mmCIF file of C-alpha atoms in Angstrom:
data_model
loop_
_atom_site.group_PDB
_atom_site.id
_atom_site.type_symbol
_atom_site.label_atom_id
_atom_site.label_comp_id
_atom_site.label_asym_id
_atom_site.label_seq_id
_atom_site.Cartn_x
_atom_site.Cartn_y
_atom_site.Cartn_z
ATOM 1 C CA UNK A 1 -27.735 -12.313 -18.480
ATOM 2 C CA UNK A 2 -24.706 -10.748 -16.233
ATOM 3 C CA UNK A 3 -21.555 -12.865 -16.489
ATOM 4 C CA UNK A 4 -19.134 -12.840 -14.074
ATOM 5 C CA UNK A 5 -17.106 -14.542 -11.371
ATOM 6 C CA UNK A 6 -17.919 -11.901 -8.704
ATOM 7 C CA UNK A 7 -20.368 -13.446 -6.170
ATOM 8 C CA UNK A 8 -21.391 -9.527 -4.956
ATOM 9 C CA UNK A 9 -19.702 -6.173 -5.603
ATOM 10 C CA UNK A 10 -20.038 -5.211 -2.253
ATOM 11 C CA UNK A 11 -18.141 -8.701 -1.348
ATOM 12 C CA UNK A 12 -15.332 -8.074 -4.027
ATOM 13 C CA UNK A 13 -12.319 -6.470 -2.338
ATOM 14 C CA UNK A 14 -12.917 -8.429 1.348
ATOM 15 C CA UNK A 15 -13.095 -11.685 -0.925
ATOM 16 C CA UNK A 16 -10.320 -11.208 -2.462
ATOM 17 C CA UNK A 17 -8.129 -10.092 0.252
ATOM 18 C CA UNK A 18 -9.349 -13.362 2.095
ATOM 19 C CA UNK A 19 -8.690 -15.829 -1.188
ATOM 20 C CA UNK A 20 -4.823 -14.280 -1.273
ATOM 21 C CA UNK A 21 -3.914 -15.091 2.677
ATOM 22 C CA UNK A 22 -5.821 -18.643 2.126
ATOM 23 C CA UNK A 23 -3.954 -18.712 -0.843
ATOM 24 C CA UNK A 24 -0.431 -18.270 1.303
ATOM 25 C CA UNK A 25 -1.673 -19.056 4.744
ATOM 26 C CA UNK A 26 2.137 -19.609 5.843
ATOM 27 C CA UNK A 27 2.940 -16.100 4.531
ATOM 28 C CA UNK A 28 0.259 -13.523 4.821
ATOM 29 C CA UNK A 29 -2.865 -12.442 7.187
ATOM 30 C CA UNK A 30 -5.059 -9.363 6.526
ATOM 31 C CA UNK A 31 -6.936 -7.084 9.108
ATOM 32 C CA UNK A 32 -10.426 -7.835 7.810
ATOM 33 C CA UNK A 33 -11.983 -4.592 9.180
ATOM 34 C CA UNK A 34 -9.514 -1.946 7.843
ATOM 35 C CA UNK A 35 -8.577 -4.085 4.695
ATOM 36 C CA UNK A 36 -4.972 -4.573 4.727
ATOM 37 C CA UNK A 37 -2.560 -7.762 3.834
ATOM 38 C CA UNK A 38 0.453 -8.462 6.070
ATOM 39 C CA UNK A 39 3.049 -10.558 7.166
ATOM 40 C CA UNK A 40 1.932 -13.161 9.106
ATOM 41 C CA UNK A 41 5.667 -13.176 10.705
ATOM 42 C CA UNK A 42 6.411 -9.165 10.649
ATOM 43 C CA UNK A 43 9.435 -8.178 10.617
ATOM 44 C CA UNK A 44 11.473 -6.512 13.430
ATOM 45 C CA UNK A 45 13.891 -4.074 13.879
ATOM 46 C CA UNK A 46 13.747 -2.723 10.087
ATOM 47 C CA UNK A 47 11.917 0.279 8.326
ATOM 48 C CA UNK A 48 8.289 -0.704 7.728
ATOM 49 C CA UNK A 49 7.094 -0.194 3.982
ATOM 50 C CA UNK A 50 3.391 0.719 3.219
ATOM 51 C CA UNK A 51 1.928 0.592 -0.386
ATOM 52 C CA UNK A 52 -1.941 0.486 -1.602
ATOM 53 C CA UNK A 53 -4.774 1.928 -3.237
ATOM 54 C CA UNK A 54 -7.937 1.502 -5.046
ATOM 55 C CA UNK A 55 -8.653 -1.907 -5.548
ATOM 56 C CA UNK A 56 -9.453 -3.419 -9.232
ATOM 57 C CA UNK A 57 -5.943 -4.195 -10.343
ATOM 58 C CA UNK A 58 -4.998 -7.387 -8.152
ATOM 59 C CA UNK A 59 -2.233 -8.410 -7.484
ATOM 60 C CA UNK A 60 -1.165 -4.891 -7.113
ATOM 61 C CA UNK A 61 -0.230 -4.550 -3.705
ATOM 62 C CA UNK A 62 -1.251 -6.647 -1.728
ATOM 63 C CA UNK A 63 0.573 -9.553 -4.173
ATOM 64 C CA UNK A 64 3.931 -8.155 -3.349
ATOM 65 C CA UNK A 65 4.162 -8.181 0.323
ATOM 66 C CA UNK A 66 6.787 -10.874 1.610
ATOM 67 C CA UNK A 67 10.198 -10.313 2.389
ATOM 68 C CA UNK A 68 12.030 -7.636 0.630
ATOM 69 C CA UNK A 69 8.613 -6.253 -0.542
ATOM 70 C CA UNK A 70 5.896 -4.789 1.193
ATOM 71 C CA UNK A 71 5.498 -5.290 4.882
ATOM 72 C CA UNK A 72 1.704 -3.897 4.552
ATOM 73 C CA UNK A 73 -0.790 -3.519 1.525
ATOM 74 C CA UNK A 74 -3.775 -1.460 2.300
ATOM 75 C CA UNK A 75 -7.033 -2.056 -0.323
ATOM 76 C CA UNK A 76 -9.502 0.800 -1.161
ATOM 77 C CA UNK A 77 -12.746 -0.125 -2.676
ATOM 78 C CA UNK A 78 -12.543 -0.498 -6.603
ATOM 79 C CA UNK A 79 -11.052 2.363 -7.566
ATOM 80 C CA UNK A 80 -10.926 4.050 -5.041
ATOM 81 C CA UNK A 81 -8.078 5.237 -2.761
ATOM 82 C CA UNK A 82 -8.209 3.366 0.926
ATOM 83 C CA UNK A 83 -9.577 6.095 3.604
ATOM 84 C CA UNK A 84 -6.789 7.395 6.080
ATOM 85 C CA UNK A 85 -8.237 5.435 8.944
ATOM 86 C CA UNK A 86 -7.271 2.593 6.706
ATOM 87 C CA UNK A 87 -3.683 3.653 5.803
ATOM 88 C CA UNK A 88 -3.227 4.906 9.651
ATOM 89 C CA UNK A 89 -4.022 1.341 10.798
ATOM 90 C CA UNK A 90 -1.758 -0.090 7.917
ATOM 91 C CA UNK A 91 1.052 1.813 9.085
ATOM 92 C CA UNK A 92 1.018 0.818 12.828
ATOM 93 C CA UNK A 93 0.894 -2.738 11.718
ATOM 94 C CA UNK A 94 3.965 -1.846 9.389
ATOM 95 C CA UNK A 95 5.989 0.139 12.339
ATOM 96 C CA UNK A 96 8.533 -2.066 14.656
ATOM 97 C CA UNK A 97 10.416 0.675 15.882
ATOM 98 C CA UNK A 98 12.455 2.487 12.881
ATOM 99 C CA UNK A 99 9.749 4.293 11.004
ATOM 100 C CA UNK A 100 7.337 3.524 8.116
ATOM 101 C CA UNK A 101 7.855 4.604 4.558
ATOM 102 C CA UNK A 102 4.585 4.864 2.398
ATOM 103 C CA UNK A 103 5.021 4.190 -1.114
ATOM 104 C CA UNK A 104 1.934 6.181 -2.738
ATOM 105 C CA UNK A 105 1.108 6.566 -6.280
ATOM 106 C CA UNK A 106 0.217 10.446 -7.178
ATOM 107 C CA UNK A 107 -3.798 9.698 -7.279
ATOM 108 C CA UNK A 108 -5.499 13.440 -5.370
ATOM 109 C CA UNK A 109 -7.132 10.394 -2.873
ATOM 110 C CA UNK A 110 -4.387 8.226 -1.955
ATOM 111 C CA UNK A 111 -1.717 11.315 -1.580
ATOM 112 C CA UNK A 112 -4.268 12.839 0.522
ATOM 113 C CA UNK A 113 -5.221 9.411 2.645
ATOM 114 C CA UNK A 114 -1.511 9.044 3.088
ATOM 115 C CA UNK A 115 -0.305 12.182 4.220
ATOM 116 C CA UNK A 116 -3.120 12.433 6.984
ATOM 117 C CA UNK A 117 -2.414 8.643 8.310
ATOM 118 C CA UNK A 118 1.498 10.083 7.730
ATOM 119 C CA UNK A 119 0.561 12.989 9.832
ATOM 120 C CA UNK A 120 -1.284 11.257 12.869
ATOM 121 C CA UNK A 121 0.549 8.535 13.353
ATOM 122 C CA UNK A 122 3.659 11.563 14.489
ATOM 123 C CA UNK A 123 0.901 10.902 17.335
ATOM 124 C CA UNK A 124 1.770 7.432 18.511
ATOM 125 C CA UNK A 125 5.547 8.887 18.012
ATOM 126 C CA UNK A 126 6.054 6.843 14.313
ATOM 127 C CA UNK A 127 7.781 8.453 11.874
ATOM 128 C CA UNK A 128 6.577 8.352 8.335
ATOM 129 C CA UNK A 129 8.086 9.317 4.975
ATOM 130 C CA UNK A 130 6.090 9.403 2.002
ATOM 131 C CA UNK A 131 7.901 8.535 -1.595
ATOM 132 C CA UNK A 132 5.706 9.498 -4.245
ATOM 133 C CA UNK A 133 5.288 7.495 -7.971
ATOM 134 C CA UNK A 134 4.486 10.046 -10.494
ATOM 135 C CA UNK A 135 6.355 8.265 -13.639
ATOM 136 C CA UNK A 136 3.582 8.250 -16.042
ATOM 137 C CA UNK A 137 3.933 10.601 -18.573
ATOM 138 C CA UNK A 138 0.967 9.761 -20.871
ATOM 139 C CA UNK A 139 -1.488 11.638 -18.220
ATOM 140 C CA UNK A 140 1.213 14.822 -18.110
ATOM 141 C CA UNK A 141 -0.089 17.951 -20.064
ATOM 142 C CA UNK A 142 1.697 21.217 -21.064
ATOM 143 C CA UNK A 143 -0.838 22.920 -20.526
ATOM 144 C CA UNK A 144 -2.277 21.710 -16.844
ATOM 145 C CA UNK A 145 -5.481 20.639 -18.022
ATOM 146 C CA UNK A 146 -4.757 16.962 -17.631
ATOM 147 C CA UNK A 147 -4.647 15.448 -14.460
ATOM 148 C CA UNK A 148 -0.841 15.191 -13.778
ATOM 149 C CA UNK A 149 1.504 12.688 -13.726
ATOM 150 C CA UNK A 150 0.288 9.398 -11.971
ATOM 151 C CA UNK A 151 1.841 6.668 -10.334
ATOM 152 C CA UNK A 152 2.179 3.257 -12.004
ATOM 153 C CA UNK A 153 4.007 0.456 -13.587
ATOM 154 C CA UNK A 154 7.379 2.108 -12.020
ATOM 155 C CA UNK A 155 5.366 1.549 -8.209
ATOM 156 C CA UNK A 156 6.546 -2.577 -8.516
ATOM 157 C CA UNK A 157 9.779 -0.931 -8.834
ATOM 158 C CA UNK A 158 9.903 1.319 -5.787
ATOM 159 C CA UNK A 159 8.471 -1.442 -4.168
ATOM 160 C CA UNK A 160 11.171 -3.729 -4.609
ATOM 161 C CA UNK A 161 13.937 -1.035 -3.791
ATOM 162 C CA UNK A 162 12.701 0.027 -0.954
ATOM 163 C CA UNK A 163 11.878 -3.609 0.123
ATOM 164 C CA UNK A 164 15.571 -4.638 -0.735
ATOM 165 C CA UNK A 165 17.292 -1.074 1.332
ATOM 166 C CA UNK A 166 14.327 -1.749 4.446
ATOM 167 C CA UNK A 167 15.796 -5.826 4.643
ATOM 168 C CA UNK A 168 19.219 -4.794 4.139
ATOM 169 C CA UNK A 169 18.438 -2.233 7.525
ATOM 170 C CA UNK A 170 18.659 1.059 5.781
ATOM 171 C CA UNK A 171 17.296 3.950 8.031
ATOM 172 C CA UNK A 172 14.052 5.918 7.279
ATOM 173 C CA UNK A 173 16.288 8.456 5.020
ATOM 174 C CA UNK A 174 17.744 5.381 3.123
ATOM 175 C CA UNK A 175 14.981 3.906 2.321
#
């Protein structure tokens, strides 16, 4: 007999996504089609911030948007990185004006996903800066044969100082 609290896998991420903003109905929405959390007042006139990935590890990101956090979280499927129609979309909800800075963890699929949404939104003239999270050393070889340094408990950090700079009204470069 299967036990668990998931009514369908297929269901899992949209369900979730749905529970947080009903959760904080005051605080958050989400973009049900491309998957992404937001402020349900967004802010103006300050550097957007964009942060996500493979779903599985809730809270993480979609938990820490709010003021001084994340203005966007964009959710892949379970483990596995959101596509970069999903980040593009997440970023033009994120953008008021001063640019969007994507905080992606060094996964191949989300620093790919990123840095194409990063590239075509130059297209609807927003300006996107990518900080990478590569702080975890136990998946760093000498030798190459591992798969590199990833990104993860240091991303809550980067998070919040960007957040903090971006509501303070740092420029793009600043943050």
């Amino acid at each position: 007999m299967r036990r668990t609290i998931v009514n369908d896998p297929e269901d899992l991420v949209p369900e979730a996504l749905e529970g947080l903003v009903l959760s904080h109905p005051l605080l958050l929405t989400h973009d049900e089609e491309h998957r992404y959390v937001t402020r349900r007042e967004p802010a103006r006139d300050k550097v957007g911030l964009v942060s996500g990935g493979g779903s599985g590890h809730e809270p993480l990101h979609a938990g820490f948007v709010g003021t001084g956090m994340l203005d966007v979280a964009v959710a892949g499927a379970v483990f596995a990185s959101p596509t970069a129609l999903q980040v593009l979309e997440a970023t033009k909800a994120a953008d008021s004006g001063r640019g969007v800075v994507q905080i992606v963890k060094n996964y191949t699929g989300d620093v790919l996903n990123f840095r194409i949404a990063g590239e075509i939104s130059g297209d609807d003239a927003i300006d996107t800066e990518i900080v990478l999270v590569d702080d975890d050393l136990a998946t760093d070889t000498d030798d190459g044969s591992g798969p590199g340094r990833r990104g993860t408990a240091a991303t809550v950090i980067v998070e919040k100082l960007c957040g903090a700079a971006a509501e303070a009204g740092a420029s793009l470069p600043e943050v």
